[in-house]
CSV table of C-alpha atoms in Angstrom, one decimal:
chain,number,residue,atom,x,y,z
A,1,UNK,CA,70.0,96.7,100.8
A,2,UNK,CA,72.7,94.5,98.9
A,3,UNK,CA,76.0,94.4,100.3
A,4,UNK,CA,79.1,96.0,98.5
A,5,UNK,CA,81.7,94.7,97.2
A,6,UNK,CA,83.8,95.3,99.6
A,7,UNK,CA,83.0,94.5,103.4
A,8,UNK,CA,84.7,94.9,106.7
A,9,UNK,CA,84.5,93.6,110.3
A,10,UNK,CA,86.5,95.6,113.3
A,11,UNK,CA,87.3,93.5,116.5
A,12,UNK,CA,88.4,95.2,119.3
A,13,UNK,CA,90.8,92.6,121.0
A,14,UNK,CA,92.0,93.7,123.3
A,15,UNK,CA,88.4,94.8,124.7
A,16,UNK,CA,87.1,91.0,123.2
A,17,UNK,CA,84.4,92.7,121.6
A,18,UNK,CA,83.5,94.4,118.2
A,19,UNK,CA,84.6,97.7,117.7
A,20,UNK,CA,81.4,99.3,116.9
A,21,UNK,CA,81.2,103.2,115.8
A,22,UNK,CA,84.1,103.2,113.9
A,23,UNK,CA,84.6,105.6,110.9
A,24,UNK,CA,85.7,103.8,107.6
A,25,UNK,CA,86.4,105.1,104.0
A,26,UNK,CA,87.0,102.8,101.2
A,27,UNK,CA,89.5,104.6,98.3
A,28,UNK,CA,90.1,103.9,95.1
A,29,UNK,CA,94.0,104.7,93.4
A,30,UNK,CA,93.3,106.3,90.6
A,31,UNK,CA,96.7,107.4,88.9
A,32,UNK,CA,98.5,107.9,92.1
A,33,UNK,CA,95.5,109.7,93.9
A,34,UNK,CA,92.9,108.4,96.3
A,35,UNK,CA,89.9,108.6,95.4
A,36,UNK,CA,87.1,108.4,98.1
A,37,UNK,CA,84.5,106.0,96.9
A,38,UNK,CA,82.3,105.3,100.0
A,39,UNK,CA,81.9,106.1,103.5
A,40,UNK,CA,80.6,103.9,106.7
A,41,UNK,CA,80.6,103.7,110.1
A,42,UNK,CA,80.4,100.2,111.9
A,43,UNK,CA,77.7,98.3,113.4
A,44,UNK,CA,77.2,97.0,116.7
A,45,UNK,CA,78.7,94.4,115.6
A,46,UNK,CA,81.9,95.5,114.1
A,47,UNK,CA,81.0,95.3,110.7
A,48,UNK,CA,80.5,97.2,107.4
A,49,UNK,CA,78.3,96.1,104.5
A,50,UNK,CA,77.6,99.5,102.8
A,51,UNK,CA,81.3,100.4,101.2
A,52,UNK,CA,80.5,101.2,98.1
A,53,UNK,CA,78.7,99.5,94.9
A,54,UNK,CA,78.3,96.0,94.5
A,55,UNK,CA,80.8,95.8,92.1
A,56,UNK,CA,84.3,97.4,91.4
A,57,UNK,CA,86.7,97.5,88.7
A,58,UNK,CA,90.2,95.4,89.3
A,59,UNK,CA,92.9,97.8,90.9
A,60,UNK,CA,94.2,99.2,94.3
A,61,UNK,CA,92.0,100.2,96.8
A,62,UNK,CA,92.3,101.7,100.5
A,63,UNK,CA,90.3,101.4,103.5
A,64,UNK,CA,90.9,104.2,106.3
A,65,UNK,CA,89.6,103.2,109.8
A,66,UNK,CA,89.8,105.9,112.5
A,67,UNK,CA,90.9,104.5,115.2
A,68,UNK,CA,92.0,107.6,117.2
A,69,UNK,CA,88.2,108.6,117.2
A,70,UNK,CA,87.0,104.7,118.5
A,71,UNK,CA,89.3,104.8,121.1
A,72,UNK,CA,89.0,108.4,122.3
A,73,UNK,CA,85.8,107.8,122.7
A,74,UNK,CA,86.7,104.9,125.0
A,75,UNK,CA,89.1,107.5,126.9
A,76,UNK,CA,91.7,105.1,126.0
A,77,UNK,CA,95.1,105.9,124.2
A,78,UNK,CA,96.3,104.2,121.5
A,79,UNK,CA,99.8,104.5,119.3
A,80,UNK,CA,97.5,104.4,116.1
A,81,UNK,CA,95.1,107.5,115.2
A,82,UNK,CA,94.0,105.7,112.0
A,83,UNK,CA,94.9,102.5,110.1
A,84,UNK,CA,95.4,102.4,106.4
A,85,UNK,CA,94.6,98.9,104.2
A,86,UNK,CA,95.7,98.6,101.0
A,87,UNK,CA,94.8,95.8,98.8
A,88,UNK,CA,94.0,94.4,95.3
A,89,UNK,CA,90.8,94.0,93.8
A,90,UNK,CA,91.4,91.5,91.0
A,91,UNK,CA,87.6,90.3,90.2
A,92,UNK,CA,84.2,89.7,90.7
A,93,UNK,CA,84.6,87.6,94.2
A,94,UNK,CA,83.5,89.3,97.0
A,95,UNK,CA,86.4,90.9,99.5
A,96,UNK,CA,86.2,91.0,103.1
A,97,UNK,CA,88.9,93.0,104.8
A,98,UNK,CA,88.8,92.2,108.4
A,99,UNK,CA,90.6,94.1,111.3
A,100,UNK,CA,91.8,93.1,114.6
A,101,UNK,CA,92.8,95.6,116.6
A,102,UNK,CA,94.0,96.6,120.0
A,103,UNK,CA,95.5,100.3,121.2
A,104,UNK,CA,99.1,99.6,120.5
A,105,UNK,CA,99.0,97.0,118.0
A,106,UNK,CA,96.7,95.4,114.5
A,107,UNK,CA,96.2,93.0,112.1
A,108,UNK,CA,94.5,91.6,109.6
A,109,UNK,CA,93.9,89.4,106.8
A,110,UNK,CA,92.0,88.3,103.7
A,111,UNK,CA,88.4,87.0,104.8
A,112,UNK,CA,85.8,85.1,103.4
């Protein structure tokens, strides 16, 4: 299997460990609409190679985490039921959209 263009990696900090089961959908804007491209759920390890082709056109896409699921089914509460990235694809390099996240707080940035 190759690995998409775009890639993620969930890190539960405030558990220190990766966030694995997590539901993630990578979305295109197409006009003002999202359009669902790709569906994944994380690894053991936090991560998620499989969003999408290999290759996508410059523009703005979206990836939706559900994070009220992950943590529900740690019977833990959290503030955030699911986390929304946006970001530009502007060419061929390979994105990696990494997420740090804890029950009342995230973050993130632009990996390599």
């Amino acid at each position: 299997m190759s690995v998409s263009h775009v890639t993620t990696h969930i890190l539960d900090t405030g558990a220190g460990r990766p966030a694995a089961g997590v539901a993630v959908v990578l979305l295109k804007n197409d006009g003002g609409t999202w359009l669902e491209l790709a569906k994944s759920i994380t690894d053991a390890d936090g991560r998620a190679k499989d969003l999408g082709p290999e290759q996508l056109e410059p523009g703005h896409y979206k990836l939706n985490f559900a994070t009220g699921s992950y943590y529900a089914g740690l019977q833990t509460a959290t503030f955030f039921p699911e986390v929304d990235l946006v970001f530009e694809v502007t060419g061929p390099e390979h994105y990696h959209v990494p997420l740090l996240l804890s029950p009342f707080a995230y973050s993130t940035y632009r990996g390599s």
